[in-house]
XYZ file of C-alpha atoms in Angstrom:
299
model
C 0.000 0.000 0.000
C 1.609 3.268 -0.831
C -0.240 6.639 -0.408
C 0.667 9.549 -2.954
C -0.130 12.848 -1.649
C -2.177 15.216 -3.998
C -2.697 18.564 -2.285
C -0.782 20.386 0.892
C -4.516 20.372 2.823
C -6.643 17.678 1.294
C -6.336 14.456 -1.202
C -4.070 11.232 -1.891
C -4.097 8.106 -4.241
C -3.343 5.117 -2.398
C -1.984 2.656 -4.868
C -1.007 -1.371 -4.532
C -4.714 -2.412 -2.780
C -6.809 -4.187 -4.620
C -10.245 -3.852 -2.950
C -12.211 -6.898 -4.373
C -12.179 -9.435 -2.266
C -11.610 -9.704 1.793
C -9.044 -7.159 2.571
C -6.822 -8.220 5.919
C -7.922 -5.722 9.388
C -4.294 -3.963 9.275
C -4.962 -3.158 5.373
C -8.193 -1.625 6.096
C -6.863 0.342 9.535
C -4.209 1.557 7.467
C -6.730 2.853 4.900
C -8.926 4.478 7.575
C -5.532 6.442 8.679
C -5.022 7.768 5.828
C -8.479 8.720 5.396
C -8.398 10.398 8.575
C -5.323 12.442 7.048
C -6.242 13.178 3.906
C -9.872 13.900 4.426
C -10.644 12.166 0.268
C -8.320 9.426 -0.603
C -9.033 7.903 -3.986
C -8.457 4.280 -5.383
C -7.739 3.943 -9.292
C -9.346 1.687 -11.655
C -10.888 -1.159 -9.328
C -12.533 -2.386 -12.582
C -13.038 -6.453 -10.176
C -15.336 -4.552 -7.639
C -19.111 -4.865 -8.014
C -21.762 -3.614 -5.801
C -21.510 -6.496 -3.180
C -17.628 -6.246 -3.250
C -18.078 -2.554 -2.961
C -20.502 -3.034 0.626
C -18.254 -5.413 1.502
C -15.117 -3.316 1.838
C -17.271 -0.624 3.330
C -18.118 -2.864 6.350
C -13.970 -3.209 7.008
C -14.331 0.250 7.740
C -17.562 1.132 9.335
C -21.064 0.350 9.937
C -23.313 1.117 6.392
C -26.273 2.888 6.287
C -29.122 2.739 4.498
C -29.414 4.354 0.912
C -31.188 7.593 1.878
C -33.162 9.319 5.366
C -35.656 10.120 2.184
C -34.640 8.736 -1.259
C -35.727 5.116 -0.571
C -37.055 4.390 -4.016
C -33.722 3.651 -5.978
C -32.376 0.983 -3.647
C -31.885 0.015 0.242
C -27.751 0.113 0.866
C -26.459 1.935 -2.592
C -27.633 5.081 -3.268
C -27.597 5.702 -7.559
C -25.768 8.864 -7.791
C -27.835 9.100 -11.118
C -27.687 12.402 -13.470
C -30.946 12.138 -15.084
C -32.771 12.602 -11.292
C -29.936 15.407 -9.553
C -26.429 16.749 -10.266
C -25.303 17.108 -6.803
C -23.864 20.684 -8.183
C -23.723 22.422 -4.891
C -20.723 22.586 -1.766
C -22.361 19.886 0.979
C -21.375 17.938 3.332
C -23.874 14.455 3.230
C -26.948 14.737 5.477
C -26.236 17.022 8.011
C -30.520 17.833 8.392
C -29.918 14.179 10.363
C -28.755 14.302 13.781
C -26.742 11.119 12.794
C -23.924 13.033 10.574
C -21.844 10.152 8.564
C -18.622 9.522 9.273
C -18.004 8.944 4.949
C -18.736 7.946 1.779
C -17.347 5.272 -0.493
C -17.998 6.454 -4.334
C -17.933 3.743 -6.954
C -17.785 5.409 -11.090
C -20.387 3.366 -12.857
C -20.794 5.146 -16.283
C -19.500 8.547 -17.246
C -19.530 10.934 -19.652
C -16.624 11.343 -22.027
C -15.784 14.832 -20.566
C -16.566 16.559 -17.463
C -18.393 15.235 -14.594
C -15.483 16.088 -11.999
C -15.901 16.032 -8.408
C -14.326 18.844 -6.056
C -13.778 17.895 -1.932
C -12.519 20.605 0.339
C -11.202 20.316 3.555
C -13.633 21.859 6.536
C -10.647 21.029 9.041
C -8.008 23.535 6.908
C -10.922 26.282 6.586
C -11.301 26.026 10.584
C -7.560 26.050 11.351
C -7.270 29.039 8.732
C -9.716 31.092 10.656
C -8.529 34.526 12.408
C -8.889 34.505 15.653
C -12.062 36.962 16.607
C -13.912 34.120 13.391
C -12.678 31.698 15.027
C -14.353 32.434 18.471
C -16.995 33.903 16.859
C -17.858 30.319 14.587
C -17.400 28.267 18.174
C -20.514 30.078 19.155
C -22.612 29.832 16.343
C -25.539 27.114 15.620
C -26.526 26.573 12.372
C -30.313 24.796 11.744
C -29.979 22.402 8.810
C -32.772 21.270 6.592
C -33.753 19.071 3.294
C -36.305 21.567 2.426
C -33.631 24.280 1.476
C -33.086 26.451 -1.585
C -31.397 24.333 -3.501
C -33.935 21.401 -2.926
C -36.361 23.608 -4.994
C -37.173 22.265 -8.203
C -36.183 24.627 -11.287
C -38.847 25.758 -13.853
C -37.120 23.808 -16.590
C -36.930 20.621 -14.554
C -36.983 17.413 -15.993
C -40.050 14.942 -14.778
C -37.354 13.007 -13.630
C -35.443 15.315 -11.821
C -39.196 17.105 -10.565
C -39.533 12.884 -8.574
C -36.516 13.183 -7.211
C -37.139 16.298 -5.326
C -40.363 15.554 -4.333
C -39.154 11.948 -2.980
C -36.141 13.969 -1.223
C -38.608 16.382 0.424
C -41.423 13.969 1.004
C -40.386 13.399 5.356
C -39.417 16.955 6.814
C -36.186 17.217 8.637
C -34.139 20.255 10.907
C -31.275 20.033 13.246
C -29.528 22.334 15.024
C -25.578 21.594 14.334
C -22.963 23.781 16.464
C -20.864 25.334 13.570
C -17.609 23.906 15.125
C -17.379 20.122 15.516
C -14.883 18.076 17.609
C -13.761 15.487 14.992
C -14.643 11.868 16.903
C -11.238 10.117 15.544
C -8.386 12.933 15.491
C -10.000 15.191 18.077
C -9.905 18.540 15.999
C -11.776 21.157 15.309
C -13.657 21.545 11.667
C -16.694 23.514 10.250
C -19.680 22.511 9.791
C -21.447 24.253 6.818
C -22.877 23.582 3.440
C -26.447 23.917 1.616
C -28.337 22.432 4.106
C -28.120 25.471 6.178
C -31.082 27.300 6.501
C -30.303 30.088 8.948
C -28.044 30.746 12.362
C -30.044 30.294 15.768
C -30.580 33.545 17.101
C -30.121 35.435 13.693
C -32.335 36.607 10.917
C -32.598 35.573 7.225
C -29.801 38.894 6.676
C -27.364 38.285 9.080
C -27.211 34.280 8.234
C -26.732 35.080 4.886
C -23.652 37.425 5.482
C -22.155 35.108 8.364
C -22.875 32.135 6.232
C -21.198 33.313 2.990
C -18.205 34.549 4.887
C -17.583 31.000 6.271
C -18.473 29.147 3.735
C -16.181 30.969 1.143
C -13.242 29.992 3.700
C -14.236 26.394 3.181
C -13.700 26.810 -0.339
C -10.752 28.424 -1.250
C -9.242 26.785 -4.160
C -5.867 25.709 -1.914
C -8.251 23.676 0.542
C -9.631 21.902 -2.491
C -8.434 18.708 -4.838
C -10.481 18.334 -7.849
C -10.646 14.495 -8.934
C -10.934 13.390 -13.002
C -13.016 10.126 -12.518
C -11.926 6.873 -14.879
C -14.009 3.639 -14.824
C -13.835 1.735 -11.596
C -12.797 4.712 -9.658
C -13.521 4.477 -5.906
C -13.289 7.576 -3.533
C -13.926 7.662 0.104
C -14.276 10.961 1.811
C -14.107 11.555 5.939
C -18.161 13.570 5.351
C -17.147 14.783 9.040
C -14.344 16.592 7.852
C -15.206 17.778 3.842
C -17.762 19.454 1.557
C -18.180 17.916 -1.856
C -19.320 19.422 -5.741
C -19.871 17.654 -8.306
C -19.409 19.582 -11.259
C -21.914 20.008 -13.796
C -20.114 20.241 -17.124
C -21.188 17.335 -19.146
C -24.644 18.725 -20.945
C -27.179 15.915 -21.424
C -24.921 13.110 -20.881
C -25.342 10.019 -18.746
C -23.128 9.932 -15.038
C -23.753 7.383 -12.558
C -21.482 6.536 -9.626
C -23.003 4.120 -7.006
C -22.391 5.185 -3.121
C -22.033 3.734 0.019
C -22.344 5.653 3.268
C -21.163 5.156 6.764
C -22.765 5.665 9.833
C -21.414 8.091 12.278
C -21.943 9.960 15.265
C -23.645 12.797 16.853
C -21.920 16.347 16.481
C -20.354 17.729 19.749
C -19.491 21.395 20.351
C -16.445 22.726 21.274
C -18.507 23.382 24.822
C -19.401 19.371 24.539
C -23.116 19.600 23.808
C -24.416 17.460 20.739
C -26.453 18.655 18.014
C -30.447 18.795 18.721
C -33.056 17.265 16.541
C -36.209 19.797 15.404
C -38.012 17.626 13.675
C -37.405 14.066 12.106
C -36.617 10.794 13.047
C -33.585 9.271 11.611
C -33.354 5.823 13.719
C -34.663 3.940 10.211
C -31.652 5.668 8.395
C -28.586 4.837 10.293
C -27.755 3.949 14.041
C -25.365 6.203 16.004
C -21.686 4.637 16.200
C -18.923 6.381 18.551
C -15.603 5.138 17.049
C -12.731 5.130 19.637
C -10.797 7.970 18.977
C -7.205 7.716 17.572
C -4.238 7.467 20.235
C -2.922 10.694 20.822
């Protein structure tokens, strides 16, 4: 196993693993270290994994989830990342209106187009460590309430009947959580934001302020040098820590045909920097995914 670095704050290829088959404990710890460091790590051109191969090597590292809190029509464990219903074209980290925030994500490159149809991770850990200090203090304190009915969820005018399903199946249970807007990380113990488009507005704030405060996080989060930008090939896998990155896929293909099957991982509940865990609005989430503490990394 050798891991090839791709970026100074996020990203590495680890080459020499083949994933098919029953990978060996110390294989798969080795892989979740590097996760841990890298925030994305990418495996090329596993062309022998299939969807049960694929679950399989997502159980050496975790406890799966089901597909979707919502999206239950398109399978019960692998989630279709499908273009004709959504192009996930937005920054977000996985989920967050759920209490239950994932630990990752194990992406599988089905079909794709013959150009375009990148994917862009950035690293919420660098964006918090980046922050001056009178942000940083200030983003300890803030709550953000997360939803699946937010803007983006909206369907546009020119929506596809497709695409016009998939909302409506994404919106059809309501969920909100209140998420502190700095996390302690369960494994390394640091510090990372906790953003994205599933932010509808900060506790205590109006519509105007959230909007200002959220934009002038968020845009830390996505600076270009706390990005890697990945050029999928067939049989691409990437696994991202979701506690730890946003992700964009990049909608530059036209009408062509994308799909990359996913895996997700069950994780725990957010905790403050003051050590209070995120509070459920509305929803229940139990059918989704259980809550799993891992054991935090040796120090």
């Amino acid at each position: 196993m050798h891991v090839v670095k791709l970026g100074a704050n996020i990203g590495a290829r680890i080459d020499g693993v083949r994933l098919a088959g029953n990978l060996d404990r110390s294989t798969a710890a080795n892989i979740n270290t590097a996760l841990l460091e890298h925030k994305v790590i990418f495996f090329r051109e596993q062309h022998d994994l299939d969807d049960d191969g694929q679950l399989a090597f997502a159980r050496s590292l975790g406890t799966p989830t089901s597909a979707h809190p919502t999206v239950t029509s398109r399978g019960t464990r692998l989630l279709p990342i499908d273009s004709r219903y959504d192009k996930a074209n937005s920054w977000h980290t996985d989920v967050t209106f759920v209490d239950r925030i994932p630990k990752a994500s194990l992406l599988r490159a089905v079909t794709l187009p013959a150009y375009g149809g990148t994917t862009t991770w950035a690293s919420t850990e660098a964006a918090y460590n980046q922050l001056p200090a009178p942000l940083r203090a200030l983003a300890e304190n803030l709550w953000a309430v997360h939803t699946n009915q937010y803007d983006y969820a909206s369907p546009r005018e020119t929506a596809t009947a497709e695409e016009r399903q998939y909302r409506d199946e994404f919106v059809s249970d309501y969920y909100e959580t209140e998420h502190p807007v700095v996390r302690i990380h369960p494994e390394t113990g640091r510090r990372v934001l906790l953003l994205g488009h599933f932010v509808k507005r900060f506790v205590g704030l109006g519509a105007g302020e959230s909007a200002a405060l959220f934009n002038l996080l968020q845009s830390r989060i996505t600076k270009l040098e706390n990005t890697i930008r990945w050029d999928w090939r067939p049989g691409d896998l990437a696994i991202w820590d979701n506690r730890a990155t946003q992700h964009y896929a990049v909608a530059d293909y036209d009408d062509q045909f994308r799909m990359l099957n996913r895996v997700t991982l069950a994780g725990d509940l957010p905790v403050a920097v003051d050590g209070r865990t995120s509070r459920v609005v509305a929803g229940d989430a139990s059918h989704y995914s259980d809550v799993v503490d891992p054991v935090p990394l040796a120090s």
